[in-house]
Coordinates of C-alpha atoms and ligand atoms in Angstrom, one line a residue:
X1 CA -94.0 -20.4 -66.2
X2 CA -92.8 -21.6 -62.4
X3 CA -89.2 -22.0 -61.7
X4 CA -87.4 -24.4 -63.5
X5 CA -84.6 -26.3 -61.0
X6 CA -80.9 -26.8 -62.2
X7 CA -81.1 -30.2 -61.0
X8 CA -84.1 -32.5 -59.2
X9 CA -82.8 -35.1 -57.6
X10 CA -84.9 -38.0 -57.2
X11 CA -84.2 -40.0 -53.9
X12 CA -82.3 -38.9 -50.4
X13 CA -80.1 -42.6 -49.6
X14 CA -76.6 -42.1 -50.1
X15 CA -76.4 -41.7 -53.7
X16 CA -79.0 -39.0 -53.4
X17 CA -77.2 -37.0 -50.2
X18 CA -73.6 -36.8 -52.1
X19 CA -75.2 -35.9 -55.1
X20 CA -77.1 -33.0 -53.3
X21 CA -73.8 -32.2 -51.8
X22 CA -71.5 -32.3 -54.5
X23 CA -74.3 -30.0 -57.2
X24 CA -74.6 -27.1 -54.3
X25 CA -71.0 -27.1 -53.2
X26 CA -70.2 -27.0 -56.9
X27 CA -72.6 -24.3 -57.6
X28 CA -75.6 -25.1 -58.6
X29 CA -78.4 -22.6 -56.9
X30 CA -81.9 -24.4 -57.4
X31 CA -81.2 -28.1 -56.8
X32 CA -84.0 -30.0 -55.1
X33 CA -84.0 -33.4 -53.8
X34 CA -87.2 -35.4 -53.4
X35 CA -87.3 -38.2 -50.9
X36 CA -91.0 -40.6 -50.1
X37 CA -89.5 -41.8 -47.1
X38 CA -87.0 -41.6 -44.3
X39 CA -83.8 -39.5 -45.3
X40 CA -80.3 -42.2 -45.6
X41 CA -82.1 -44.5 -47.5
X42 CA -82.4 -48.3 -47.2
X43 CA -79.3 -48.8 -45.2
X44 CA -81.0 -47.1 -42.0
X45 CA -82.9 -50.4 -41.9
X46 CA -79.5 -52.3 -41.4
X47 CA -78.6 -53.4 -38.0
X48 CA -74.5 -53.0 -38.7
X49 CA -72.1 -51.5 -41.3
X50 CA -68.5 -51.9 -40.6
X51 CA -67.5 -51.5 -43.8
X52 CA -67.8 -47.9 -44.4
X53 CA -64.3 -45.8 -44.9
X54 CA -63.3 -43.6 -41.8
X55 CA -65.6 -45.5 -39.0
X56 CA -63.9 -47.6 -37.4
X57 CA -66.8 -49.0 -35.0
X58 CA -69.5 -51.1 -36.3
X59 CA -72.4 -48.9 -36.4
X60 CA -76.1 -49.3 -37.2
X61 CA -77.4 -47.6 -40.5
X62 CA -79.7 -45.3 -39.1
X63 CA -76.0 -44.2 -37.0
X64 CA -74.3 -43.9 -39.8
X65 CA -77.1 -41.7 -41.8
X66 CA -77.2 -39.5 -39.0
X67 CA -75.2 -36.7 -40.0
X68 CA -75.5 -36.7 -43.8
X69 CA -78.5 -34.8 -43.8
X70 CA -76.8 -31.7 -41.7
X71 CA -73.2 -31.6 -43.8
X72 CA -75.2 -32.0 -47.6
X73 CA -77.7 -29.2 -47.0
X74 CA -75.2 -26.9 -45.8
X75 CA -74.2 -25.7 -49.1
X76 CA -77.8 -25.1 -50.6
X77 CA -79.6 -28.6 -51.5
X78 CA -83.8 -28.1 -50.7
X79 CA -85.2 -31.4 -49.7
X80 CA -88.8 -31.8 -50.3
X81 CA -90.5 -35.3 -48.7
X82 CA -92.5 -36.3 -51.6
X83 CA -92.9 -39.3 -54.0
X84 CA -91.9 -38.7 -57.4
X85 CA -94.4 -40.6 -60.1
X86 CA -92.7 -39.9 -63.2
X87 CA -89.9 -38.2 -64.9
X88 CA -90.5 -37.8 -68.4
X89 CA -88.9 -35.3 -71.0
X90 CA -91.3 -32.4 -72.9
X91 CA -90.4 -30.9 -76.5
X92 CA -88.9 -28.0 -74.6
X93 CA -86.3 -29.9 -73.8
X94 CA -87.4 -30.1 -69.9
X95 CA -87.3 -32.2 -67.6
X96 CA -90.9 -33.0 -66.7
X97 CA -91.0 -34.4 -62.6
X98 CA -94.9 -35.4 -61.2
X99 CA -94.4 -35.8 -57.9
X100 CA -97.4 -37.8 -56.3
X101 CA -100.9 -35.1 -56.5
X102 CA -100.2 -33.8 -59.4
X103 CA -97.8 -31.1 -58.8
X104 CA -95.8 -30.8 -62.1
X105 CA -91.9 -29.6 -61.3
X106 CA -89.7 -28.7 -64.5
X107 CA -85.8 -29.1 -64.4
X108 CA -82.7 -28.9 -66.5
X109 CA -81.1 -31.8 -65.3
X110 CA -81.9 -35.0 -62.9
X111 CA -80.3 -37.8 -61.3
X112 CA -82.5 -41.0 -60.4
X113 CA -80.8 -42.1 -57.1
X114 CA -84.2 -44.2 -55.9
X115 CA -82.4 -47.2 -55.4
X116 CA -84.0 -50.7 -54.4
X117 CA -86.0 -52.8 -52.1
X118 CA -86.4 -55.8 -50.3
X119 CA -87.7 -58.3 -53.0
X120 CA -90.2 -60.7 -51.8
X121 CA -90.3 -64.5 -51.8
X122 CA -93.1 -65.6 -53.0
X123 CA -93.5 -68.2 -50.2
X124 CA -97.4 -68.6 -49.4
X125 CA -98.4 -66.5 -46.4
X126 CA -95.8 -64.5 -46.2
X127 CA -98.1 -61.7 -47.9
X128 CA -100.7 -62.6 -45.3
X129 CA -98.6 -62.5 -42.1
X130 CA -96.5 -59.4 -43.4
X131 CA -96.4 -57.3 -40.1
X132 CA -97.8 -60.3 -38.0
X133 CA -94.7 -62.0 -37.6
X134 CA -93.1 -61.5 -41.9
X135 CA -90.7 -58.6 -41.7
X136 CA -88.4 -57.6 -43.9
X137 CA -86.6 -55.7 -41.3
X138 CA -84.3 -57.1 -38.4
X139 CA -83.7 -54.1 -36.9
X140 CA -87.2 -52.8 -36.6
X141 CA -89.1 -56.2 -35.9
X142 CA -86.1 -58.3 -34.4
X143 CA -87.6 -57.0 -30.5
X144 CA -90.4 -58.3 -30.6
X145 CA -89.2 -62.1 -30.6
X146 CA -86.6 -61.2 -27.6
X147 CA -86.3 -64.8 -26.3
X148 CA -87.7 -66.3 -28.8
X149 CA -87.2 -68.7 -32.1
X150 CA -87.2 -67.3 -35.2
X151 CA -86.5 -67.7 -38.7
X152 CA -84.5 -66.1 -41.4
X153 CA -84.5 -67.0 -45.1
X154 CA -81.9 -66.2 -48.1
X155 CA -78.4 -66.7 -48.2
X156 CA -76.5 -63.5 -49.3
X157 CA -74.8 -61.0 -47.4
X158 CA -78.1 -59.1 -45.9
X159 CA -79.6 -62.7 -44.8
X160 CA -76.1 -64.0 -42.9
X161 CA -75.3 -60.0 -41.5
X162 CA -79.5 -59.8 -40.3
X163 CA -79.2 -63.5 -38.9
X164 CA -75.9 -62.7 -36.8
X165 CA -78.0 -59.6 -35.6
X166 CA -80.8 -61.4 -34.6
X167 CA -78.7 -63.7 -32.5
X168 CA -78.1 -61.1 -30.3
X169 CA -81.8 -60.7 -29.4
X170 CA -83.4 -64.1 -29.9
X171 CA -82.8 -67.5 -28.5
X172 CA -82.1 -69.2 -31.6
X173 CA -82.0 -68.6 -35.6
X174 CA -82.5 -70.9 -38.4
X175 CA -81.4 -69.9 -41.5
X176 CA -82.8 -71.2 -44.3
X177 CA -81.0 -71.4 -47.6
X178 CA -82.3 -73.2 -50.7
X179 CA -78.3 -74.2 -51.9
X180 CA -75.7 -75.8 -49.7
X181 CA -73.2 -72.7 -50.6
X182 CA -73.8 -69.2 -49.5
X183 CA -73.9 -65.6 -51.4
X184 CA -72.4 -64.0 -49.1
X185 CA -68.3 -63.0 -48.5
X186 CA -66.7 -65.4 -47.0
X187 CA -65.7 -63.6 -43.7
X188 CA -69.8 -63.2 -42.9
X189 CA -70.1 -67.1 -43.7
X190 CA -67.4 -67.8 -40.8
X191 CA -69.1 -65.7 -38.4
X192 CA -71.8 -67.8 -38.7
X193 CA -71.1 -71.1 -39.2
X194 CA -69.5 -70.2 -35.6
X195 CA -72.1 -68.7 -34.0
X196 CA -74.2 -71.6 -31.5
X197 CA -77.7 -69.7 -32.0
X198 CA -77.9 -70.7 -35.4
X199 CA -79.1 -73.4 -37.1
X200 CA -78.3 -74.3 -40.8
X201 CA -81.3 -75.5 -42.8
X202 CA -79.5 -76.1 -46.2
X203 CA -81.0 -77.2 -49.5
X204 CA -84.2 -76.3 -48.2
X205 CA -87.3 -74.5 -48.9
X206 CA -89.8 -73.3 -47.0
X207 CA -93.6 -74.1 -48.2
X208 CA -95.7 -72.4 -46.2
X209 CA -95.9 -69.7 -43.6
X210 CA -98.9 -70.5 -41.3
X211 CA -100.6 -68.9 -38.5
X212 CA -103.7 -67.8 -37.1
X213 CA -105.6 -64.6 -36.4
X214 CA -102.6 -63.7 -33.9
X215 CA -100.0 -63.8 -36.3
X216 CA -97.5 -66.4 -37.3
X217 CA -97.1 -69.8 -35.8
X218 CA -94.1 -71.7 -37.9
X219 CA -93.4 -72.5 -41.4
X220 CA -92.9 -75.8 -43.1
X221 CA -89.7 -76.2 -44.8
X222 CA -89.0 -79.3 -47.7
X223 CA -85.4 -80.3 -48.2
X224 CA -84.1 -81.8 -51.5
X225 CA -84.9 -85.2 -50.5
X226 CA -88.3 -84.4 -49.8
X227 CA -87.7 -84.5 -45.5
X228 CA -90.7 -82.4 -44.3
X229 CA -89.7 -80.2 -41.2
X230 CA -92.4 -77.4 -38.9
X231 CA -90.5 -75.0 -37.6
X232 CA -92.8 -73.7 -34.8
X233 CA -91.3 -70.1 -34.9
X234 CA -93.4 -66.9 -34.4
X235 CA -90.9 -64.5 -37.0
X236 CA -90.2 -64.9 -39.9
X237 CA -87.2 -62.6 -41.4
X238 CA -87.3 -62.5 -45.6
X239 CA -83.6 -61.5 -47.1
X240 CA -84.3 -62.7 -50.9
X241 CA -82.3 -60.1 -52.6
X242 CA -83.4 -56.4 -54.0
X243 CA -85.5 -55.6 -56.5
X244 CA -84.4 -51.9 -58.3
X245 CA -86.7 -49.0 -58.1
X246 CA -87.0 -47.7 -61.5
X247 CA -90.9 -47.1 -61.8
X248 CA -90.1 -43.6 -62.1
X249 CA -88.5 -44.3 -65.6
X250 CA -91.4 -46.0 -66.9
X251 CA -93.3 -43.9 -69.2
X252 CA -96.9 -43.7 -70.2
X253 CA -96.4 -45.9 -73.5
X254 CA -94.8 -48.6 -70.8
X255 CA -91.3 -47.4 -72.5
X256 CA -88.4 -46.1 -70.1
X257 CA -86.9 -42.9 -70.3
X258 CA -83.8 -44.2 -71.1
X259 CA -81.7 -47.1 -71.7
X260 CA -82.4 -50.0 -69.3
X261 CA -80.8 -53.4 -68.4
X262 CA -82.6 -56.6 -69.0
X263 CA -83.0 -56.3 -64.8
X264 CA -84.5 -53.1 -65.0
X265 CA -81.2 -51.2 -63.7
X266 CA -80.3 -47.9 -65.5
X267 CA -77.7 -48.4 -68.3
X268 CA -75.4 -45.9 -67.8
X269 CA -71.5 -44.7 -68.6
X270 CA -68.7 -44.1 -66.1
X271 CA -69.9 -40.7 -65.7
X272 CA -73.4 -42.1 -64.3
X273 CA -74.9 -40.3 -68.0
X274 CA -77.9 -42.4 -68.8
X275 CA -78.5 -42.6 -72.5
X276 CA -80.7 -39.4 -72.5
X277 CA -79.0 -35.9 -72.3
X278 CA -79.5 -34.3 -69.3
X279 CA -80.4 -37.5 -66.6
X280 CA -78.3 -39.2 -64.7
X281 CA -78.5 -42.5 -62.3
X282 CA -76.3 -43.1 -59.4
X283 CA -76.4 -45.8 -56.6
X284 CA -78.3 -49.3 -56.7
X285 CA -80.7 -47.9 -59.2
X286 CA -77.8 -48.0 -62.1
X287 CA -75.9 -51.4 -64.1
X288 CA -73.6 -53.4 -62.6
X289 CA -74.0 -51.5 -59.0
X290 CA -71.7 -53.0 -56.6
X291 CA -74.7 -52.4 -53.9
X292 CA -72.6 -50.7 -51.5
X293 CA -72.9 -47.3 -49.4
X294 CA -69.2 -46.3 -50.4
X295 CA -70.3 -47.1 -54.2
X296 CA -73.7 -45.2 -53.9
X297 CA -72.2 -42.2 -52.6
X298 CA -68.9 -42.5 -54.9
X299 CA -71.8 -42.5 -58.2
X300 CA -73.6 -39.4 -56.6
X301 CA -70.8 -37.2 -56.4
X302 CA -69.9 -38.4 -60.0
X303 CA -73.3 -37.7 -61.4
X304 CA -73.4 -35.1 -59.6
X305 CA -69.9 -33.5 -61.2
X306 CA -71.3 -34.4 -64.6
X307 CA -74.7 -32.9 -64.1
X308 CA -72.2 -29.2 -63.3
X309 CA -70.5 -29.8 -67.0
X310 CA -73.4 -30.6 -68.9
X311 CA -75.3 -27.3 -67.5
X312 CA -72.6 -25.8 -68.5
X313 CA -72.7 -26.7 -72.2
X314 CA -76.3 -26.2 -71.9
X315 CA -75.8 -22.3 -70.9
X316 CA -72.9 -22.0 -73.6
Ligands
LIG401 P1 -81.2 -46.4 -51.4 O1 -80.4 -46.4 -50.1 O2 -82.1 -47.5 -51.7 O3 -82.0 -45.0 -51.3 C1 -83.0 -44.7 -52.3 C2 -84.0 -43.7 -51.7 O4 -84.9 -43.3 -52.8 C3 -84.8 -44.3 -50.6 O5 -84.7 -43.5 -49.5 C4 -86.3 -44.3 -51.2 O6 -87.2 -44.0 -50.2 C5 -86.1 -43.1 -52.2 N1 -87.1 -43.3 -53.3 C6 -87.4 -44.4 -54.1 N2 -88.3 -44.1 -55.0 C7 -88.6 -42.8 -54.8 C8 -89.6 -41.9 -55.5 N3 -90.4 -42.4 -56.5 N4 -89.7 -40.7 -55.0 C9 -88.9 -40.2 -54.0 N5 -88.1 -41.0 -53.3 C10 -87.9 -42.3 -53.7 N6 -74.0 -51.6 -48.0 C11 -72.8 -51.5 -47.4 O7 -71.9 -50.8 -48.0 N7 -72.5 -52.1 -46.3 C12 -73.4 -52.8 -45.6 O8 -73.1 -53.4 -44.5 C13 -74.7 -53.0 -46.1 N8 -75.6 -53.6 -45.4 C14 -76.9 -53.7 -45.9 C15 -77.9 -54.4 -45.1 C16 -79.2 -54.4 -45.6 C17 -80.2 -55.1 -44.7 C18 -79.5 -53.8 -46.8 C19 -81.0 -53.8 -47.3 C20 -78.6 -53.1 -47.6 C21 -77.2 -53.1 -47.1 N9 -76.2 -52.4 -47.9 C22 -75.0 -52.3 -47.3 C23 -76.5 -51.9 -49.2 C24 -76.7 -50.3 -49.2 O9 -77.7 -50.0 -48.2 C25 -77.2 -49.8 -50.5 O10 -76.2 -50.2 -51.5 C26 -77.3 -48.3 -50.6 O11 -78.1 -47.8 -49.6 C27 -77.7 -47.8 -51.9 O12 -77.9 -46.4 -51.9 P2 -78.8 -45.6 -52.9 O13 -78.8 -44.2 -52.5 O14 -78.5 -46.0 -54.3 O15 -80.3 -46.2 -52.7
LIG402 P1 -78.4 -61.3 -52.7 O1 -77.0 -61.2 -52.6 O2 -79.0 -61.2 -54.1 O3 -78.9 -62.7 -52.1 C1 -80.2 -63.2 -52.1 C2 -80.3 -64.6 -51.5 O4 -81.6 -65.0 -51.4 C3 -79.5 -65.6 -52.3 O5 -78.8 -66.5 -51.5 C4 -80.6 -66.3 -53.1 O6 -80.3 -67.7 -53.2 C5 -81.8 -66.2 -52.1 N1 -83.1 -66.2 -52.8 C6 -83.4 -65.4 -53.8 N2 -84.7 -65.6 -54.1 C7 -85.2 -66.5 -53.2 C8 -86.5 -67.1 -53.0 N3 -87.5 -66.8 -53.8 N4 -86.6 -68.0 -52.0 C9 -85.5 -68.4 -51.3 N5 -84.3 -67.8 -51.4 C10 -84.1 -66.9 -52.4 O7 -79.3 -60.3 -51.8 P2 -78.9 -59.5 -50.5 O8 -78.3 -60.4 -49.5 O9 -80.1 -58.7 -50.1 O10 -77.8 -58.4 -51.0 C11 -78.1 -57.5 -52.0 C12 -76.9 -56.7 -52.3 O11 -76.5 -55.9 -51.2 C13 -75.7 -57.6 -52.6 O12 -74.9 -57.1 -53.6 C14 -74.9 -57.6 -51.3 O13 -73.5 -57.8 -51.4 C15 -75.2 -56.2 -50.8 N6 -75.1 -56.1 -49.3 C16 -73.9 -56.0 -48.8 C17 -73.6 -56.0 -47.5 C18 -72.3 -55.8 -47.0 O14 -71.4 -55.3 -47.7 N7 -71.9 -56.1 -45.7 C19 -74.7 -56.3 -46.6 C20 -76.0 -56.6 -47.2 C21 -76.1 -56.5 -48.6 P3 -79.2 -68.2 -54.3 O15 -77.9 -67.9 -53.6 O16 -79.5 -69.6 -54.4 O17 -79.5 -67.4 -55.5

């Protein structure tokens, strides 16, 4: 039989990292930590953080992500860039990982840190124009509409922060909310009530995203009264919220692994135990997540410790 891993780790954002960190500093030899995409997770798409402990400038995500990578691996974690399918559990009491093309990896313990992504509107043509002028992404997209009108829709934190952002590159921003009150924390709200490049389209909706062959050319927005308005913009920014990525939980009978919320977020106790022996969930991934790097990273290093004792009592 191939090596069987101490721990897999699925996921490298923050949760993932301090997990890695806190397994290999606390002993654990064969810990691997699978990651699809770009190391630091979805917070390297963020423009600013300042509210991250100990940095005291506001920094962009990929800034703050930079060094993780270095101090975690230090003590032992393997990182392997793949995409992990499916976790499921055999009857010896393994932990089964398919990472995508069929490679089959067995472990003693994991911790699902896969966290979440941008959740889409719904809004007609903003499938079709996704890349051609739909982003989900102000810091990679915001650029290309230097000078230019755009518009950004949603009204919690990641909308307001991305809008204030955009500010700084484009002439003008309308943010469009469907309520008159915001999501976001208050402080954010201030900032941009204040701020002269943006415009407040409350109690609206937008009803199309149009365009051509070249990309977008505006989208109509509906308020509550039924005003009609054609925002002739060529980017369109979507900050709807984030929709958990727990697919690798799903099993073939369409059960989950584990215990899930009616959201889809890992049910879990305060030591990040999922109700299955042996796997763990930390970060955005897991109930009642606060959604916050501090949090994901505080949840990793708990799993993390927990994954150490149950090993432990395994080996006993
Ligand atoms: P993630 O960061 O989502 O990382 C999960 C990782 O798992 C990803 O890298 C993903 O590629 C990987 N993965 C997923 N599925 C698989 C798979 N099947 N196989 C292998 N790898 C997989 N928080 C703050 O504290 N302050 C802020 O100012 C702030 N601003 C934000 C701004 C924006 C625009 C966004 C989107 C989020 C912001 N957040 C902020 C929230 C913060 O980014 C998240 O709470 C945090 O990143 C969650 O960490 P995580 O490790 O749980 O998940
Ligand atoms: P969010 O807080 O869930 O807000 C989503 C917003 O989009 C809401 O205002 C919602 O309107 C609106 N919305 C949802 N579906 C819509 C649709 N189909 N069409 C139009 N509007 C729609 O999501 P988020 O801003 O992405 O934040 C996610 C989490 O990350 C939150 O916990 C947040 O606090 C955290 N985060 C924190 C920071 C920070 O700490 N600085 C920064 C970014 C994100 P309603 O209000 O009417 O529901």
């Amino acid at each position: 039989m191939s090596e069987v891993l101490d721990l897999a780790i699925i996921g490298g954002g923050p949760a993932g990292l301090t997990a890695g960190m806190y397994a290999t500093r606390g002993g654990l030899k064969n810990v691997v930590m699978y990651e699809k995409g770009v190391v630091g997770g979805q917070i390297t798409k963020s423009s600013e953080i300042e509210n991250y402990p100990g940095i005291t400038q506001v920094v962009s995500g990929l800034e703050l992500m930079e060094k993780w990578p270095e101090q975690v691996m230090r003590f032992g974690l393997k990182y392997e860039m793949a995409e992990v399918v499916r976790v499921s559990k055999g009857s010896d009491n393994l932990f089964d990982i398919l990472i995508e093309g069929e490679k089959n990896v067995k472990a003693k313990s994991v911790i699902v840190c896969t966290g979440s992504n941008p959740k889409k509107s719904g809004v007609e043509g903003e499938d079709e124009f996704y890349g051609k002028g739909v982003s989900f992404c102000a810091t990679c997209d915001g650029f290309f509409y230097r000078n230019k009108e755009v518009a950004v829709l949603g009204g919690g934190d990641a909308a307001l922060e991305e809008a204030l952002f955009l500010t700084n590159i484009c002439s003008k921003v309308y943010l469009i909310h469907r309520r008159n009150e915001f999501r976001a924390s208050p402080a954010t709200v201030q900032r941009v009530k204040k701020n002269s490049k943006i415009e407040l389209v409350l109690n609206s909706t937008v009803e199309k995203i149009y365009g051509d062959i070249s990309g977008v050319n505006g989208l109509i927005v509906a308020d509550k009264d039924g005003g009609k308005r054609d925002l002739k913009v060529p980017g369109v920014f979507v900050f709807v919220g984030m929709k958990v990525n727990n697919e690798v939980l799903a099993q073939k009978n369409d059960s989950f692994l584990c215990e899930m919320s009616k959201n889809g977020e890992a049910v879990v106790d305060l030591d990040m135990k999922t109700s299955l022996k042996g796997l763990f969930a930390a970060g955005d991934i897991r109930i009642n997540a606060a959604k916050q790097v501090v949090c994901a990273a505080g949840d990793g290093a708990t799993a993390a410790i927990n994954a150490i004792n149950y090993l432990e009592n395994l080996h006993e």
